[in-house]
mmCIF file of N, CA and C and ligand atoms in Angstrom:
data_model
loop_
_atom_site.group_PDB
_atom_site.id
_atom_site.type_symbol
_atom_site.label_atom_id
_atom_site.label_comp_id
_atom_site.label_asym_id
_atom_site.label_seq_id
_atom_site.Cartn_x
_atom_site.Cartn_y
_atom_site.Cartn_z
ATOM 1 N N MET A 25 0.847 -1.200 0.000
ATOM 2 C CA MET A 25 0.000 0.000 0.000
ATOM 3 C C MET A 25 0.882 1.249 0.000
ATOM 4 N N LYS A 26 0.644 2.091 -0.994
ATOM 5 C CA LYS A 26 1.417 3.351 -1.057
ATOM 6 C C LYS A 26 0.471 4.531 -0.896
ATOM 7 N N LEU A 27 0.780 5.414 0.029
ATOM 8 C CA LEU A 27 -0.019 6.633 0.197
ATOM 9 C C LEU A 27 0.896 7.848 0.069
ATOM 10 N N LEU A 28 0.340 8.908 -0.472
ATOM 11 C CA LEU A 28 1.090 10.170 -0.566
ATOM 12 C C LEU A 28 0.555 11.158 0.462
ATOM 13 N N ILE A 29 1.457 11.728 1.233
ATOM 14 C CA ILE A 29 1.126 12.865 2.105
ATOM 15 C C ILE A 29 1.594 14.096 1.333
ATOM 16 N N LEU A 30 0.656 14.959 1.006
ATOM 17 C CA LEU A 30 0.977 16.114 0.161
ATOM 18 C C LEU A 30 0.645 17.414 0.903
ATOM 19 N N ASN A 31 1.632 18.273 1.004
ATOM 20 C CA ASN A 31 1.448 19.557 1.686
ATOM 21 C C ASN A 31 1.625 20.720 0.721
ATOM 22 N N GLY A 32 0.771 21.716 0.890
ATOM 23 C CA GLY A 32 0.815 22.907 0.052
ATOM 24 C C GLY A 32 1.606 24.047 0.686
ATOM 25 N N PRO A 33 1.295 25.271 0.274
ATOM 26 C CA PRO A 33 2.123 26.430 0.593
ATOM 27 C C PRO A 33 2.267 26.705 2.090
ATOM 28 N N ASN A 34 3.470 27.097 2.430
ATOM 29 C CA ASN A 34 3.862 27.534 3.785
ATOM 30 C C ASN A 34 4.003 26.382 4.776
ATOM 31 N N LEU A 35 3.638 25.181 4.364
ATOM 32 C CA LEU A 35 3.663 24.068 5.321
ATOM 33 C C LEU A 35 5.075 23.491 5.491
ATOM 34 N N HIS A 36 6.026 23.925 4.652
ATOM 35 C CA HIS A 36 7.433 23.555 4.899
ATOM 36 C C HIS A 36 7.953 24.215 6.178
ATOM 37 N N ARG A 37 7.217 25.201 6.683
ATOM 38 C CA ARG A 37 7.639 25.931 7.885
ATOM 39 C C ARG A 37 6.998 25.380 9.154
ATOM 40 N N LEU A 38 6.323 24.248 9.020
ATOM 41 C CA LEU A 38 5.643 23.661 10.170
ATOM 42 C C LEU A 38 6.620 23.478 11.333
ATOM 43 N N GLY A 39 6.176 23.862 12.519
ATOM 44 C CA GLY A 39 7.052 23.812 13.695
ATOM 45 C C GLY A 39 7.567 25.199 14.034
ATOM 46 N N ARG A 40 7.720 26.017 12.986
ATOM 47 C CA ARG A 40 8.216 27.385 13.210
ATOM 48 C C ARG A 40 7.164 28.422 12.849
ATOM 49 N N ARG A 41 6.183 28.010 12.025
ATOM 50 C CA ARG A 41 5.177 28.949 11.523
ATOM 51 C C ARG A 41 3.992 29.001 12.492
ATOM 52 N N GLU A 42 3.740 30.164 13.057
ATOM 53 C CA GLU A 42 2.585 30.371 13.945
ATOM 54 C C GLU A 42 2.292 29.126 14.803
ATOM 55 N N PRO A 43 3.229 28.745 15.679
ATOM 56 C CA PRO A 43 3.032 27.498 16.454
ATOM 57 C C PRO A 43 1.778 27.507 17.325
ATOM 58 N N SER A 44 1.293 28.698 17.686
ATOM 59 C CA SER A 44 0.071 28.734 18.511
ATOM 60 C C SER A 44 -1.134 28.234 17.713
ATOM 61 N N ILE A 45 -1.038 28.294 16.385
ATOM 62 C CA ILE A 45 -2.136 27.800 15.534
ATOM 63 C C ILE A 45 -1.827 26.391 15.008
ATOM 64 N N TYR A 46 -0.569 26.208 14.536
ATOM 65 C CA TYR A 46 -0.259 24.965 13.814
ATOM 66 C C TYR A 46 0.577 23.976 14.629
ATOM 67 N N GLY A 47 0.933 24.344 15.872
ATOM 68 C CA GLY A 47 1.700 23.432 16.719
ATOM 69 C C GLY A 47 3.196 23.561 16.489
ATOM 70 N N SER A 48 3.968 22.877 17.330
ATOM 71 C CA SER A 48 5.428 23.021 17.252
ATOM 72 C C SER A 48 6.109 21.798 16.630
ATOM 73 N N ASP A 49 5.343 20.807 16.219
ATOM 74 C CA ASP A 49 5.942 19.642 15.549
ATOM 75 C C ASP A 49 6.345 19.997 14.115
ATOM 76 N N THR A 50 7.530 19.574 13.737
ATOM 77 C CA THR A 50 7.931 19.750 12.334
ATOM 78 C C THR A 50 7.290 18.631 11.509
ATOM 79 N N MET A 51 7.276 18.803 10.192
ATOM 80 C CA MET A 51 6.709 17.762 9.324
ATOM 81 C C MET A 51 7.543 16.497 9.405
ATOM 82 N N ASP A 52 8.859 16.638 9.602
ATOM 83 C CA ASP A 52 9.722 15.450 9.756
ATOM 84 C C ASP A 52 9.244 14.594 10.921
ATOM 85 N N ILE A 53 8.956 15.253 12.025
ATOM 86 C CA ILE A 53 8.504 14.509 13.218
ATOM 87 C C ILE A 53 7.139 13.873 12.957
ATOM 88 N N ILE A 54 6.251 14.635 12.333
ATOM 89 C CA ILE A 54 4.906 14.105 12.035
ATOM 90 C C ILE A 54 5.027 12.871 11.135
ATOM 91 N N LEU A 55 5.909 12.954 10.137
ATOM 92 C CA LEU A 55 6.074 11.822 9.204
ATOM 93 C C LEU A 55 6.697 10.612 9.899
ATOM 94 N N GLN A 56 7.685 10.865 10.762
ATOM 95 C CA GLN A 56 8.308 9.750 11.511
ATOM 96 C C GLN A 56 7.269 9.023 12.343
ATOM 97 N N ARG A 57 6.411 9.798 13.022
ATOM 98 C CA ARG A 57 5.365 9.190 13.866
ATOM 99 C C ARG A 57 4.379 8.406 13.013
ATOM 100 N N LEU A 58 4.034 8.976 11.871
ATOM 101 C CA LEU A 58 3.076 8.302 10.980
ATOM 102 C C LEU A 58 3.642 6.976 10.487
ATOM 103 N N GLN A 59 4.916 7.015 10.062
ATOM 104 C CA GLN A 59 5.524 5.796 9.531
ATOM 105 C C GLN A 59 5.627 4.730 10.624
ATOM 106 N N ALA A 60 5.904 5.163 11.861
ATOM 107 C CA ALA A 60 5.981 4.202 12.974
ATOM 108 C C ALA A 60 4.596 3.609 13.263
ATOM 109 N N ALA A 61 3.545 4.418 13.097
ATOM 110 C CA ALA A 61 2.187 3.933 13.367
ATOM 111 C C ALA A 61 1.697 2.986 12.273
ATOM 112 N N TYR A 62 2.216 3.163 11.058
ATOM 113 C CA TYR A 62 1.767 2.340 9.918
ATOM 114 C C TYR A 62 2.976 1.761 9.183
ATOM 115 N N PRO A 63 3.709 0.834 9.831
ATOM 116 C CA PRO A 63 4.932 0.318 9.200
ATOM 117 C C PRO A 63 4.662 -0.429 7.900
ATOM 118 N N GLU A 64 3.435 -0.931 7.747
ATOM 119 C CA GLU A 64 3.107 -1.720 6.550
ATOM 120 C C GLU A 64 2.792 -0.827 5.349
ATOM 121 N N VAL A 65 2.628 0.462 5.589
ATOM 122 C CA VAL A 65 2.261 1.389 4.507
ATOM 123 C C VAL A 65 3.504 2.134 4.026
ATOM 124 N N GLU A 66 3.667 2.219 2.712
ATOM 125 C CA GLU A 66 4.755 3.033 2.155
ATOM 126 C C GLU A 66 4.247 4.464 2.048
ATOM 127 N N LEU A 67 4.764 5.313 2.923
ATOM 128 C CA LEU A 67 4.317 6.710 2.926
ATOM 129 C C LEU A 67 5.287 7.550 2.110
ATOM 130 N N ARG A 68 4.759 8.218 1.105
ATOM 131 C CA ARG A 68 5.581 9.168 0.352
ATOM 132 C C ARG A 68 5.188 10.562 0.794
ATOM 133 N N TYR A 69 6.114 11.493 0.633
ATOM 134 C CA TYR A 69 5.827 12.857 1.068
ATOM 135 C C TYR A 69 6.278 13.852 0.009
ATOM 136 N N ALA A 70 5.441 14.843 -0.253
ATOM 137 C CA ALA A 70 5.835 15.943 -1.131
ATOM 138 C C ALA A 70 5.234 17.237 -0.595
ATOM 139 N N GLN A 71 5.940 18.303 -0.835
ATOM 140 C CA GLN A 71 5.445 19.636 -0.438
ATOM 141 C C GLN A 71 5.817 20.617 -1.532
ATOM 142 N N SER A 72 4.906 21.535 -1.816
ATOM 143 C CA SER A 72 5.263 22.624 -2.722
ATOM 144 C C SER A 72 4.515 23.882 -2.340
ATOM 145 N N ASN A 73 5.162 25.008 -2.629
ATOM 146 C CA ASN A 73 4.504 26.295 -2.414
ATOM 147 C C ASN A 73 3.765 26.737 -3.661
ATOM 148 N N SER A 74 3.859 25.968 -4.737
ATOM 149 C CA SER A 74 3.211 26.420 -5.971
ATOM 150 C C SER A 74 2.126 25.446 -6.428
ATOM 151 N N GLU A 75 1.062 26.058 -6.930
ATOM 152 C CA GLU A 75 -0.149 25.325 -7.299
ATOM 153 C C GLU A 75 0.125 24.288 -8.398
ATOM 154 N N GLY A 76 0.877 24.702 -9.428
ATOM 155 C CA GLY A 76 1.154 23.805 -10.552
ATOM 156 C C GLY A 76 1.920 22.566 -10.117
ATOM 157 N N ALA A 77 2.886 22.754 -9.228
ATOM 158 C CA ALA A 77 3.676 21.598 -8.758
ATOM 159 C C ALA A 77 2.790 20.640 -7.969
ATOM 160 N N LEU A 78 1.830 21.177 -7.218
ATOM 161 C CA LEU A 78 0.913 20.305 -6.458
ATOM 162 C C LEU A 78 0.058 19.480 -7.412
ATOM 163 N N ILE A 79 -0.371 20.111 -8.501
ATOM 164 C CA ILE A 79 -1.153 19.397 -9.526
ATOM 165 C C ILE A 79 -0.304 18.268 -10.110
ATOM 166 N N ASP A 80 0.963 18.572 -10.425
ATOM 167 C CA ASP A 80 1.867 17.534 -10.963
ATOM 168 C C ASP A 80 2.034 16.389 -9.966
ATOM 169 N N HIS A 81 2.156 16.709 -8.681
ATOM 170 C CA HIS A 81 2.308 15.657 -7.668
ATOM 171 C C HIS A 81 1.084 14.739 -7.637
ATOM 172 N N LEU A 82 -0.101 15.327 -7.810
ATOM 173 C CA LEU A 82 -1.319 14.496 -7.789
ATOM 174 C C LEU A 82 -1.328 13.520 -8.967
ATOM 175 N N TYR A 83 -0.994 14.005 -10.167
ATOM 176 C CA TYR A 83 -0.999 13.104 -11.332
ATOM 177 C C TYR A 83 0.149 12.102 -11.261
ATOM 178 N N ASP A 84 1.309 12.539 -10.738
ATOM 179 C CA ASP A 84 2.439 11.597 -10.578
ATOM 180 C C ASP A 84 2.056 10.480 -9.612
ATOM 181 N N ALA A 85 1.299 10.836 -8.570
ATOM 182 C CA ALA A 85 0.872 9.827 -7.587
ATOM 183 C C ALA A 85 0.015 8.786 -8.280
ATOM 184 N N CYS A 86 -0.926 9.239 -9.088
ATOM 185 C CA CYS A 86 -1.831 8.268 -9.716
ATOM 186 C C CYS A 86 -1.071 7.435 -10.750
ATOM 187 N N ASP A 87 -0.133 8.021 -11.471
ATOM 188 C CA ASP A 87 0.649 7.254 -12.456
ATOM 189 C C ASP A 87 1.691 6.370 -11.773
ATOM 190 N N GLY A 88 2.050 6.692 -10.533
ATOM 191 C CA GLY A 88 3.123 5.974 -9.837
ATOM 192 C C GLY A 88 2.626 4.901 -8.882
ATOM 193 N N GLY A 89 1.369 4.541 -8.994
ATOM 194 C CA GLY A 89 0.862 3.424 -8.199
ATOM 195 C C GLY A 89 0.482 3.768 -6.769
ATOM 196 N N VAL A 90 0.362 5.060 -6.470
ATOM 197 C CA VAL A 90 -0.111 5.464 -5.142
ATOM 198 C C VAL A 90 -1.620 5.207 -5.082
ATOM 199 N N GLN A 91 -2.086 4.712 -3.915
ATOM 200 C CA GLN A 91 -3.514 4.357 -3.829
ATOM 201 C C GLN A 91 -4.406 5.412 -3.184
ATOM 202 N N GLY A 92 -3.788 6.360 -2.493
ATOM 203 C CA GLY A 92 -4.595 7.403 -1.858
ATOM 204 C C GLY A 92 -3.712 8.557 -1.415
ATOM 205 N N VAL A 93 -4.344 9.695 -1.190
ATOM 206 C CA VAL A 93 -3.587 10.913 -0.871
ATOM 207 C C VAL A 93 -4.196 11.613 0.351
ATOM 208 N N VAL A 94 -3.328 12.016 1.261
ATOM 209 C CA VAL A 94 -3.709 12.899 2.369
ATOM 210 C C VAL A 94 -3.188 14.273 1.986
ATOM 211 N N PHE A 95 -4.093 15.224 1.820
ATOM 212 C CA PHE A 95 -3.708 16.481 1.188
ATOM 213 C C PHE A 95 -4.050 17.678 2.070
ATOM 214 N N ASN A 96 -3.008 18.372 2.524
ATOM 215 C CA ASN A 96 -3.198 19.669 3.164
ATOM 216 C C ASN A 96 -2.804 20.714 2.128
ATOM 217 N N ALA A 97 -3.791 21.279 1.474
ATOM 218 C CA ALA A 97 -3.537 22.229 0.388
ATOM 219 C C ALA A 97 -3.278 23.641 0.906
ATOM 220 N N GLY A 98 -3.216 23.808 2.248
ATOM 221 C CA GLY A 98 -2.951 25.139 2.807
ATOM 222 C C GLY A 98 -3.961 26.140 2.260
ATOM 223 N N ALA A 99 -3.491 27.341 1.976
ATOM 224 C CA ALA A 99 -4.395 28.406 1.541
ATOM 225 C C ALA A 99 -5.036 28.134 0.179
ATOM 226 N N TYR A 100 -4.404 27.269 -0.636
ATOM 227 C CA TYR A 100 -5.025 26.943 -1.936
ATOM 228 C C TYR A 100 -6.351 26.213 -1.767
ATOM 229 N N THR A 101 -6.560 25.636 -0.588
ATOM 230 C CA THR A 101 -7.851 25.010 -0.274
ATOM 231 C C THR A 101 -9.001 25.960 -0.593
ATOM 232 N N HIS A 102 -8.761 27.238 -0.258
ATOM 233 C CA HIS A 102 -9.844 28.209 -0.285
ATOM 234 C C HIS A 102 -9.948 28.950 -1.615
ATOM 235 N N THR A 103 -9.021 28.653 -2.529
ATOM 236 C CA THR A 103 -8.971 29.464 -3.766
ATOM 237 C C THR A 103 -8.882 28.660 -5.052
ATOM 238 N N SER A 104 -8.518 27.377 -4.974
ATOM 239 C CA SER A 104 -8.032 26.736 -6.207
ATOM 240 C C SER A 104 -9.020 25.797 -6.905
ATOM 241 N N VAL A 105 -9.579 26.304 -7.985
ATOM 242 C CA VAL A 105 -10.399 25.455 -8.861
ATOM 243 C C VAL A 105 -9.491 24.432 -9.545
ATOM 244 N N ALA A 106 -8.253 24.843 -9.851
ATOM 245 C CA ALA A 106 -7.319 23.942 -10.551
ATOM 246 C C ALA A 106 -7.001 22.713 -9.698
ATOM 247 N N LEU A 107 -6.856 22.895 -8.399
ATOM 248 C CA LEU A 107 -6.601 21.731 -7.529
ATOM 249 C C LEU A 107 -7.850 20.862 -7.413
ATOM 250 N N HIS A 108 -9.004 21.485 -7.347
ATOM 251 C CA HIS A 108 -10.272 20.724 -7.358
ATOM 252 C C HIS A 108 -10.308 19.819 -8.596
ATOM 253 N N ASP A 109 -10.003 20.406 -9.744
ATOM 254 C CA ASP A 109 -10.055 19.643 -11.004
ATOM 255 C C ASP A 109 -9.007 18.532 -11.030
ATOM 256 N N ALA A 110 -7.819 18.814 -10.485
ATOM 257 C CA ALA A 110 -6.751 17.795 -10.477
ATOM 258 C C ALA A 110 -7.123 16.631 -9.566
ATOM 259 N N ILE A 111 -7.764 16.929 -8.434
ATOM 260 C CA ILE A 111 -8.187 15.846 -7.520
ATOM 261 C C ILE A 111 -9.196 14.962 -8.238
ATOM 262 N N ARG A 112 -10.155 15.590 -8.915
ATOM 263 C CA ARG A 112 -11.120 14.787 -9.692
ATOM 264 C C ARG A 112 -10.405 14.032 -10.811
ATOM 265 N N GLY A 113 -9.492 14.734 -11.478
ATOM 266 C CA GLY A 113 -8.816 14.170 -12.654
ATOM 267 C C GLY A 113 -7.913 12.993 -12.314
ATOM 268 N N CYS A 114 -7.305 13.005 -11.131
ATOM 269 C CA CYS A 114 -6.367 11.920 -10.815
ATOM 270 C C CYS A 114 -7.090 10.664 -10.339
ATOM 271 N N GLU A 115 -8.368 10.811 -10.028
ATOM 272 C CA GLU A 115 -9.221 9.656 -9.694
ATOM 273 C C GLU A 115 -8.700 8.816 -8.527
ATOM 274 N N LEU A 116 -7.963 9.466 -7.621
ATOM 275 C CA LEU A 116 -7.536 8.769 -6.399
ATOM 276 C C LEU A 116 -8.397 9.265 -5.238
ATOM 277 N N PRO A 117 -8.610 8.407 -4.224
ATOM 278 C CA PRO A 117 -9.262 8.943 -3.030
ATOM 279 C C PRO A 117 -8.322 9.931 -2.320
ATOM 280 N N VAL A 118 -8.821 11.131 -2.090
ATOM 281 C CA VAL A 118 -8.023 12.181 -1.445
ATOM 282 C C VAL A 118 -8.759 12.637 -0.187
ATOM 283 N N VAL A 119 -8.035 12.671 0.933
ATOM 284 C CA VAL A 119 -8.614 13.211 2.166
ATOM 285 C C VAL A 119 -8.013 14.597 2.400
ATOM 286 N N GLU A 120 -8.890 15.585 2.491
ATOM 287 C CA GLU A 120 -8.453 16.960 2.781
ATOM 288 C C GLU A 120 -8.144 17.068 4.277
ATOM 289 N N VAL A 121 -7.004 17.666 4.575
ATOM 290 C CA VAL A 121 -6.559 17.759 5.970
ATOM 291 C C VAL A 121 -6.195 19.195 6.331
ATOM 292 N N HIS A 122 -6.530 19.561 7.553
ATOM 293 C CA HIS A 122 -6.041 20.827 8.123
ATOM 294 C C HIS A 122 -5.642 20.604 9.572
ATOM 295 N N LEU A 123 -4.531 21.198 9.944
ATOM 296 C CA LEU A 123 -4.123 21.140 11.348
ATOM 297 C C LEU A 123 -5.096 21.925 12.222
ATOM 298 N N SER A 124 -5.456 23.101 11.752
ATOM 299 C CA SER A 124 -6.346 23.973 12.531
ATOM 300 C C SER A 124 -7.801 23.691 12.159
ATOM 301 N N ASN A 125 -8.693 24.109 13.049
ATOM 302 C CA ASN A 125 -10.116 24.035 12.708
ATOM 303 C C ASN A 125 -10.457 25.294 11.918
ATOM 304 N N VAL A 126 -10.436 25.156 10.613
ATOM 305 C CA VAL A 126 -10.609 26.320 9.735
ATOM 306 C C VAL A 126 -11.954 27.025 9.956
ATOM 307 N N HIS A 127 -12.925 26.298 10.483
ATOM 308 C CA HIS A 127 -14.271 26.870 10.663
ATOM 309 C C HIS A 127 -14.369 27.790 11.876
ATOM 310 N N THR A 128 -13.354 27.763 12.730
ATOM 311 C CA THR A 128 -13.351 28.688 13.879
ATOM 312 C C THR A 128 -12.480 29.912 13.577
ATOM 313 N N ARG A 129 -11.968 29.987 12.359
ATOM 314 C CA ARG A 129 -11.024 31.050 12.018
ATOM 315 C C ARG A 129 -11.686 32.079 11.082
ATOM 316 N N GLU A 130 -10.874 32.820 10.336
ATOM 317 C CA GLU A 130 -11.415 33.884 9.494
ATOM 318 C C GLU A 130 -12.431 33.310 8.492
ATOM 319 N N PRO A 131 -13.453 34.099 8.157
ATOM 320 C CA PRO A 131 -14.487 33.614 7.229
ATOM 321 C C PRO A 131 -13.916 33.112 5.895
ATOM 322 N N PHE A 132 -12.800 33.703 5.408
ATOM 323 C CA PHE A 132 -12.281 33.244 4.109
ATOM 324 C C PHE A 132 -11.739 31.815 4.170
ATOM 325 N N ARG A 133 -11.558 31.299 5.397
ATOM 326 C CA ARG A 133 -11.090 29.904 5.520
ATOM 327 C C ARG A 133 -12.250 28.920 5.646
ATOM 328 N N HIS A 134 -13.481 29.433 5.709
ATOM 329 C CA HIS A 134 -14.620 28.532 5.930
ATOM 330 C C HIS A 134 -15.010 27.784 4.668
ATOM 331 N N LYS A 135 -14.592 28.321 3.521
ATOM 332 C CA LYS A 135 -14.972 27.712 2.248
ATOM 333 C C LYS A 135 -13.803 26.888 1.716
ATOM 334 N N SER A 136 -14.086 25.655 1.336
ATOM 335 C CA SER A 136 -13.068 24.833 0.666
ATOM 336 C C SER A 136 -13.531 24.543 -0.748
ATOM 337 N N LEU A 137 -12.698 24.912 -1.716
ATOM 338 C CA LEU A 137 -13.024 24.597 -3.112
ATOM 339 C C LEU A 137 -12.650 23.164 -3.462
ATOM 340 N N ILE A 138 -11.797 22.545 -2.633
ATOM 341 C CA ILE A 138 -11.387 21.169 -2.968
ATOM 342 C C ILE A 138 -12.264 20.118 -2.297
ATOM 343 N N ALA A 139 -12.962 20.491 -1.213
ATOM 344 C CA ALA A 139 -13.741 19.495 -0.448
ATOM 345 C C ALA A 139 -14.721 18.689 -1.313
ATOM 346 N N PRO A 140 -15.419 19.318 -2.263
ATOM 347 C CA PRO A 140 -16.379 18.528 -3.059
ATOM 348 C C PRO A 140 -15.717 17.441 -3.914
ATOM 349 N N ALA A 141 -14.414 17.574 -4.136
ATOM 350 C CA ALA A 141 -13.708 16.566 -4.935
ATOM 351 C C ALA A 141 -13.050 15.497 -4.049
ATOM 352 N N CYS A 142 -13.120 15.707 -2.722
ATOM 353 C CA CYS A 142 -12.409 14.811 -1.795
ATOM 354 C C CYS A 142 -13.340 13.775 -1.182
ATOM 355 N N LEU A 143 -12.710 12.713 -0.700
ATOM 356 C CA LEU A 143 -13.447 11.662 0.005
ATOM 357 C C LEU A 143 -14.021 12.195 1.313
ATOM 358 N N GLY A 144 -13.254 12.997 2.016
ATOM 359 C CA GLY A 144 -13.693 13.563 3.290
ATOM 360 C C GLY A 144 -12.696 14.586 3.771
ATOM 361 N N VAL A 145 -13.013 15.156 4.927
ATOM 362 C CA VAL A 145 -12.188 16.246 5.461
ATOM 363 C C VAL A 145 -11.887 15.977 6.938
ATOM 364 N N VAL A 146 -10.623 16.176 7.331
ATOM 365 C CA VAL A 146 -10.241 16.115 8.748
ATOM 366 C C VAL A 146 -9.608 17.459 9.089
ATOM 367 N N ALA A 147 -10.140 18.133 10.080
ATOM 368 C CA ALA A 147 -9.609 19.459 10.432
ATOM 369 C C ALA A 147 -9.684 19.683 11.926
ATOM 370 N N GLY A 148 -8.645 20.307 12.468
ATOM 371 C CA GLY A 148 -8.733 20.800 13.840
ATOM 372 C C GLY A 148 -8.041 19.957 14.886
ATOM 373 N N PHE A 149 -7.365 18.887 14.480
ATOM 374 C CA PHE A 149 -6.740 18.002 15.458
ATOM 375 C C PHE A 149 -5.225 18.135 15.501
ATOM 376 N N GLY A 150 -4.715 19.255 15.016
ATOM 377 C CA GLY A 150 -3.272 19.470 15.005
ATOM 378 C C GLY A 150 -2.592 18.407 14.159
ATOM 379 N N ALA A 151 -1.386 18.001 14.579
ATOM 380 C CA ALA A 151 -0.625 17.004 13.815
ATOM 381 C C ALA A 151 -1.406 15.697 13.681
ATOM 382 N N ASP A 152 -2.265 15.426 14.663
ATOM 383 C CA ASP A 152 -3.071 14.195 14.640
ATOM 384 C C ASP A 152 -4.031 14.155 13.450
ATOM 385 N N SER A 153 -4.330 15.302 12.857
ATOM 386 C CA SER A 153 -5.210 15.311 11.673
ATOM 387 C C SER A 153 -4.643 14.408 10.575
ATOM 388 N N TYR A 154 -3.299 14.384 10.442
ATOM 389 C CA TYR A 154 -2.694 13.546 9.393
ATOM 390 C C TYR A 154 -2.936 12.067 9.686
ATOM 391 N N ARG A 155 -2.770 11.692 10.972
ATOM 392 C CA ARG A 155 -2.956 10.276 11.334
ATOM 393 C C ARG A 155 -4.417 9.860 11.131
ATOM 394 N N LEU A 156 -5.331 10.733 11.528
ATOM 395 C CA LEU A 156 -6.752 10.415 11.376
ATOM 396 C C LEU A 156 -7.116 10.281 9.898
ATOM 397 N N ALA A 157 -6.490 11.087 9.070
ATOM 398 C CA ALA A 157 -6.759 11.016 7.631
ATOM 399 C C ALA A 157 -6.199 9.724 7.030
ATOM 400 N N VAL A 158 -5.000 9.313 7.462
ATOM 401 C CA VAL A 158 -4.433 8.041 6.974
ATOM 402 C C VAL A 158 -5.351 6.897 7.395
ATOM 403 N N GLU A 159 -5.799 6.948 8.643
ATOM 404 C CA GLU A 159 -6.700 5.914 9.169
ATOM 405 C C GLU A 159 -7.973 5.841 8.303
ATOM 406 N N ALA A 160 -8.545 6.986 7.999
ATOM 407 C CA ALA A 160 -9.776 7.027 7.185
ATOM 408 C C ALA A 160 -9.515 6.473 5.790
ATOM 409 N N LEU A 161 -8.371 6.832 5.216
ATOM 410 C CA LEU A 161 -8.039 6.334 3.862
ATOM 411 C C LEU A 161 -7.888 4.817 3.864
ATOM 412 N N LEU A 162 -7.195 4.295 4.901
ATOM 413 C CA LEU A 162 -6.976 2.847 4.963
ATOM 414 C C LEU A 162 -8.302 2.116 5.124
ATOM 415 N N HIS A 163 -9.201 2.664 5.929
ATOM 416 C CA HIS A 163 -10.539 2.051 6.064
ATOM 417 C C HIS A 163 -11.247 2.041 4.729
ATOM 418 N N HIS A 164 -11.174 3.147 4.026
ATOM 419 C CA HIS A 164 -11.831 3.256 2.724
ATOM 420 C C HIS A 164 -11.248 2.256 1.734
ATOM 421 N N LEU A 165 -9.922 2.133 1.722
ATOM 422 C CA LEU A 165 -9.263 1.271 0.730
ATOM 423 C C LEU A 165 -9.455 -0.207 1.065
ATOM 424 N N ALA A 166 -9.737 -0.508 2.339
ATOM 425 C CA ALA A 166 -9.921 -1.915 2.733
ATOM 426 C C ALA A 166 -11.318 -2.412 2.376
ATOM 427 N N LYS A 167 -12.208 -1.529 2.004
ATOM 428 C CA LYS A 167 -13.602 -1.930 1.716
ATOM 429 C C LYS A 167 -13.699 -2.795 0.477
HETATM 430 C C1 DQA B 227 -4.250 25.022 6.986
HETATM 431 C C2 DQA B 227 -5.404 26.021 7.065
HETATM 432 C C3 DQA B 227 -5.349 26.999 5.902
HETATM 433 O O1 DQA B 227 -6.409 27.924 5.980
HETATM 434 C C4 DQA B 227 -4.041 27.752 5.924
HETATM 435 O O2 DQA B 227 -3.950 28.621 4.802
HETATM 436 C C5 DQA B 227 -2.861 26.863 5.989
HETATM 437 C C6 DQA B 227 -2.899 25.721 6.898
HETATM 438 C C7 DQA B 227 -4.210 24.092 8.215
HETATM 439 O O3 DQA B 227 -3.540 23.060 8.134
HETATM 440 O O4 DQA B 227 -4.807 24.399 9.244
HETATM 441 O O5 DQA B 227 -1.830 27.105 5.379
HETATM 442 O O6 DQA B 227 -4.444 24.205 5.842
#
């Protein structure tokens, strides 16, 4: 089983970026914990600050035998029709993830343009959002 963890803009700064909102764990630590929790799963990781590269990662995942994607699209969640289309186009189950509970924050974060193309959404559980999303994907893929 191969899953892709995909992070969008500004998430390379996790651990240092607004820790009161996003926590103090770096993505390296989050990935290490995830891999330890799911040793049987091959977890791949990619991050980009640019929309086009994220689209390429989604299609590369589907062409490269990845079975599902955990996707934190960062701010592009709220703006990107192109990412919505790529999620539909790659035909993989994608779980939208957010560390913060976007619905308790600024109104511009309440709308997700990618959610209608995703299997489901996990938001508000900090670093644990990634683990919960992997868990949901594995349940879905085992059906
Ligand atoms: C985020 C929430 C987004 O609104 C924000 O732009 C991010 C991070 C989260 O994980 O909580 O970059 O996706």
